């Protein structure tokens, strides 16, 4: 499913995915917070939250109700060149975001989670950033994959969150893969009029700036960026209670492209 958003986001929190609505099977609320200079947004207790800082500058304050808050200042100039800061809170916590002089933009993902865990602000330098696809398939799927937290460093969370930067003309989320856990992708392009393509299961979509894609059980989701443009997307996965996300499952007929012979034009079984 694709949600397009050609206009500017509304001030404050604008919901894109609502777990109480038709997308209940995604098990997540997802939206974008847009703040002008000096404006604030608050989030009360009740849900696990991952607040990913997308741009501008802001002061973050968080803590349990009635308890003195922890605080930090964050800034980000480029989604494409800088790792994110992410504030991760359990259901007991409140938070307040106050934008600095350049304003601020954040993504917010929320989900049910009864487990308590310590609040944590993941700094950009804590983000695991890797260049995937390098040295295979004639560099046609080389991209940057950033993982902020997953089961290895947030075992009590119900979320996994990170980013991908797709290079012009190259593929990401590749080889084609799937997983039973629901996933959300949210896109930005550089320059902003850029575009890309994806296939979600057997449905193709043209991707534009500020689009959001919902990925469900067993749907493959490879992506490609148009030449001349860079594509950034946020990805967030919701663990299932009986099946936590660890790794994706490559689609069998395409799994060979991740191997050492992936720079040739045909898989070994089809060579003459």
Coordinates of C-alpha atoms in Angstrom, one line a residue:
X1 CA 0.0 0.0 0.0
X2 CA 1.2 3.5 -0.9
X3 CA 0.4 6.8 0.8
X4 CA 1.4 9.9 -1.3
X5 CA 1.9 13.3 0.3
X6 CA 2.6 16.0 -2.3
X7 CA 1.9 18.9 0.0
X8 CA 3.8 20.1 3.0
X9 CA 3.1 18.3 6.3
X10 CA 0.8 20.1 8.7
X11 CA 2.3 21.8 11.8
X12 CA 2.7 19.5 14.7
X13 CA 2.0 15.8 14.4
X14 CA 0.4 14.5 11.2
X15 CA -0.6 10.9 11.3
X16 CA 0.2 8.6 8.3
X17 CA -0.5 5.2 9.7
X18 CA -3.1 4.6 12.4
X19 CA -3.1 1.2 14.1
X20 CA -6.7 1.8 15.2
X21 CA -7.8 2.3 11.6
X22 CA -7.7 0.3 8.3
X23 CA -4.0 -0.4 8.8
X24 CA -4.4 -2.1 12.2
X25 CA -2.5 -5.1 10.9
X26 CA 0.6 -2.9 10.8
X27 CA 0.5 -2.8 14.6
X28 CA 2.1 0.7 14.6
X29 CA 1.2 4.3 14.6
X30 CA 3.4 6.4 12.3
X31 CA 3.6 10.1 11.6
X32 CA 5.7 13.2 10.9
X33 CA 6.1 16.1 13.4
X34 CA 6.9 19.5 11.8
X35 CA 7.8 22.4 14.1
X36 CA 8.6 26.0 13.3
X37 CA 11.1 28.0 15.3
X38 CA 10.3 27.8 19.0
X39 CA 7.3 25.5 18.6
X40 CA 6.9 22.4 20.8
X41 CA 5.3 19.0 20.6
X42 CA 4.6 16.7 23.5
X43 CA 3.9 13.0 23.7
X44 CA 2.4 11.4 26.8
X45 CA 2.8 7.9 28.3
X46 CA 1.0 4.8 27.1
X47 CA 3.0 3.5 24.1
X48 CA 6.5 2.6 23.1
X49 CA 7.9 5.3 20.9
X50 CA 10.8 5.8 18.6
X51 CA 11.4 9.5 17.7
X52 CA 13.8 9.8 14.8
X53 CA 15.3 13.3 14.3
X54 CA 15.1 14.1 10.5
X55 CA 16.3 17.7 10.3
X56 CA 16.7 21.2 11.9
X57 CA 17.5 21.6 15.6
X58 CA 15.6 20.9 18.8
X59 CA 15.8 20.4 22.5
X60 CA 14.5 17.0 23.7
X61 CA 13.2 16.4 27.3
X62 CA 12.0 13.1 28.6
X63 CA 11.2 11.3 31.8
X64 CA 8.4 9.7 33.8
X65 CA 5.5 12.0 34.8
X66 CA 6.4 14.0 37.8
X67 CA 10.1 13.0 37.6
X68 CA 12.7 15.6 36.6
X69 CA 13.4 15.2 32.9
X70 CA 16.6 14.3 31.1
X71 CA 17.4 16.6 28.3
X72 CA 19.6 16.9 25.2
X73 CA 20.0 19.1 22.1
X74 CA 20.1 17.6 18.7
X75 CA 20.7 18.9 15.2
X76 CA 20.8 17.5 11.7
X77 CA 21.5 19.2 8.4
X78 CA 21.3 16.3 5.9
X79 CA 19.4 13.0 5.9
X80 CA 21.8 11.8 3.2
X81 CA 25.1 12.7 4.8
X82 CA 24.5 12.3 8.5
X83 CA 23.4 9.5 10.8
X84 CA 20.2 10.1 12.9
X85 CA 19.6 10.7 16.6
X86 CA 16.7 8.6 17.9
X87 CA 14.9 9.0 21.2
X88 CA 13.6 5.6 22.3
X89 CA 11.0 5.5 25.1
X90 CA 8.9 2.9 26.8
X91 CA 5.2 3.3 27.7
X92 CA 5.9 5.0 31.1
X93 CA 7.7 8.0 29.6
X94 CA 6.7 11.4 28.4
X95 CA 8.7 13.6 26.1
X96 CA 8.7 17.2 24.8
X97 CA 10.4 18.5 21.7
X98 CA 11.1 22.2 21.3
X99 CA 12.4 23.4 17.9
X100 CA 15.4 25.7 17.6
X101 CA 15.8 28.6 15.2
X102 CA 15.9 26.4 12.1
X103 CA 12.7 24.5 13.1
X104 CA 12.6 20.7 13.3
X105 CA 11.2 17.7 11.6
X106 CA 10.9 14.2 13.2
X107 CA 9.3 10.9 12.5
X108 CA 7.4 9.2 15.3
X109 CA 6.6 5.5 15.5
X110 CA 4.5 4.1 18.3
X111 CA 3.3 0.7 19.3
X112 CA 2.0 -1.4 22.2
X113 CA 4.6 -2.8 24.5
X114 CA 4.1 -3.7 28.2
X115 CA 7.8 -4.3 28.8
X116 CA 9.6 -1.6 30.7
X117 CA 13.1 -0.6 29.5
X118 CA 15.4 2.4 30.1
X119 CA 14.9 5.5 28.0
X120 CA 17.7 6.0 25.6
X121 CA 18.8 8.7 23.2
X122 CA 20.8 7.0 20.4
X123 CA 23.4 9.4 19.2
X124 CA 24.4 9.5 15.6
X125 CA 27.8 7.9 16.3
X126 CA 26.0 4.9 17.8
X127 CA 24.2 4.1 14.6
X128 CA 25.6 1.1 12.7
X129 CA 26.2 2.3 9.2
X130 CA 27.4 -0.1 6.5
X131 CA 27.8 -0.1 2.7
X132 CA 25.9 -3.1 1.5
X133 CA 26.1 -4.7 -2.0
X134 CA 29.7 -3.4 -2.5
X135 CA 31.8 -5.7 -4.7
X136 CA 28.9 -7.7 -6.1
X137 CA 26.5 -7.3 -9.1
X138 CA 28.9 -4.8 -10.7
X139 CA 28.0 -2.3 -7.9
X140 CA 24.4 -2.1 -9.1
X141 CA 23.0 -2.5 -5.5
X142 CA 25.6 -0.6 -3.5
X143 CA 23.8 1.5 -0.8
X144 CA 24.2 2.7 2.7
X145 CA 22.2 0.9 5.4
X146 CA 22.0 2.5 8.9
X147 CA 20.6 0.5 11.8
X148 CA 19.8 2.4 15.0
X149 CA 18.5 -0.4 17.1
X150 CA 17.3 -4.0 16.6
X151 CA 17.1 -7.1 18.7
X152 CA 20.8 -7.1 19.4
X153 CA 20.9 -3.8 21.3
X154 CA 17.2 -3.3 22.2
X155 CA 15.9 -6.7 23.2
X156 CA 12.9 -5.4 25.1
X157 CA 11.7 -3.2 22.2
X158 CA 8.9 -4.2 19.9
X159 CA 10.5 -2.1 17.1
X160 CA 13.5 -2.2 14.8
X161 CA 14.5 1.1 13.1
X162 CA 17.0 2.4 10.6
X163 CA 17.6 4.2 7.4
X164 CA 18.8 3.5 3.8
X165 CA 20.5 5.9 1.4
X166 CA 20.1 4.7 -2.2
X167 CA 22.6 5.9 -4.7
X168 CA 21.5 7.2 -8.1
X169 CA 20.6 4.4 -10.5
X170 CA 21.1 1.6 -7.9
X171 CA 19.0 -0.9 -6.1
X172 CA 18.4 -1.4 -2.4
X173 CA 16.4 -3.8 -0.3
X174 CA 18.1 -6.3 -2.6
X175 CA 18.1 -9.2 -3.2
X176 CA 14.3 -9.3 -3.1
X177 CA 13.3 -10.5 0.4
X178 CA 10.4 -10.7 2.8
X179 CA 9.5 -11.3 6.4
X180 CA 6.3 -11.9 8.3
X181 CA 6.7 -8.8 10.4
X182 CA 5.1 -5.6 9.1
X183 CA 7.3 -2.8 7.9
X184 CA 7.0 0.9 7.1
X185 CA 9.1 2.8 4.5
X186 CA 9.1 6.6 4.3
X187 CA 10.9 8.4 1.5
X188 CA 12.8 11.6 0.7
X189 CA 14.7 12.5 -2.5
X190 CA 17.7 14.7 -3.4
X191 CA 16.9 16.8 -5.3
X192 CA 13.3 16.8 -4.1
X193 CA 11.8 16.2 -7.6
X194 CA 13.6 12.8 -7.7
X195 CA 11.8 9.5 -7.9
X196 CA 12.3 5.8 -7.6
X197 CA 10.5 2.5 -8.1
X198 CA 9.5 -0.4 -5.9
X199 CA 7.7 -3.7 -6.3
X200 CA 5.7 -4.6 -3.2
X201 CA 4.7 -8.2 -3.8
X202 CA 3.4 -8.2 -7.4
X203 CA 2.4 -4.4 -7.3
X204 CA 4.7 -1.7 -8.7
X205 CA 4.8 1.8 -7.4
X206 CA 6.5 5.1 -8.5
X207 CA 8.1 6.6 -5.4
X208 CA 8.1 10.4 -4.8
X209 CA 9.2 12.7 -2.1
X210 CA 7.3 12.2 1.2
X211 CA 5.7 8.9 0.1
X212 CA 5.1 6.1 2.6
X213 CA 4.9 2.4 1.8
X214 CA 3.3 -0.3 4.0
X215 CA 4.8 -3.8 3.6
X216 CA 3.0 -6.8 4.9
X217 CA 3.6 -10.5 5.5
X218 CA 5.5 -12.3 2.7
X219 CA 5.6 -9.3 0.4
X220 CA 9.0 -8.8 -1.4
X221 CA 10.0 -5.2 -1.5
X222 CA 13.1 -4.4 -3.7
X223 CA 13.7 -0.7 -4.5
X224 CA 15.5 1.2 -7.2
X225 CA 16.6 4.9 -7.4
X226 CA 16.3 6.8 -10.7
X227 CA 19.6 8.0 -12.2
X228 CA 20.6 11.5 -11.2
X229 CA 18.9 11.3 -7.8
X230 CA 19.6 10.0 -4.3
X231 CA 16.8 8.3 -2.3
X232 CA 16.6 8.2 1.5
X233 CA 14.1 6.1 3.3
X234 CA 13.3 5.4 6.9
X235 CA 12.5 1.8 7.7
X236 CA 10.8 0.5 10.8
X237 CA 9.8 -3.1 11.5
X238 CA 7.4 -4.2 14.2
X239 CA 8.4 -7.5 16.0
X240 CA 5.7 -10.1 16.3
X241 CA 5.0 -11.5 19.7
X242 CA 5.9 -15.1 18.7
X243 CA 8.4 -14.1 15.9
X244 CA 10.9 -11.4 16.5
X245 CA 12.6 -10.0 13.4
X246 CA 16.3 -11.1 13.1
X247 CA 17.1 -11.3 9.3
X248 CA 15.1 -11.1 6.1
X249 CA 14.3 -14.2 4.0
X250 CA 15.7 -13.9 0.5
X251 CA 13.3 -15.0 -2.3
X252 CA 14.8 -18.4 -3.5
X253 CA 15.0 -17.7 -7.2
X254 CA 16.9 -14.5 -6.6
X255 CA 19.1 -15.4 -3.7
X256 CA 22.0 -16.3 -5.9
X257 CA 22.7 -12.6 -6.7
X258 CA 24.2 -12.2 -3.1
X259 CA 26.9 -14.8 -3.8
X260 CA 30.4 -14.5 -5.1
X261 CA 29.5 -14.9 -8.8
X262 CA 26.9 -12.2 -8.7
X263 CA 28.9 -9.9 -11.1
X264 CA 28.0 -12.1 -14.1
X265 CA 24.9 -11.9 -16.2
X266 CA 23.4 -15.3 -15.6
X267 CA 23.1 -17.6 -12.6
X268 CA 25.3 -20.7 -12.6
X269 CA 22.4 -23.0 -13.5
X270 CA 21.6 -21.0 -16.7
X271 CA 25.2 -20.7 -18.1
X272 CA 26.2 -22.5 -21.2

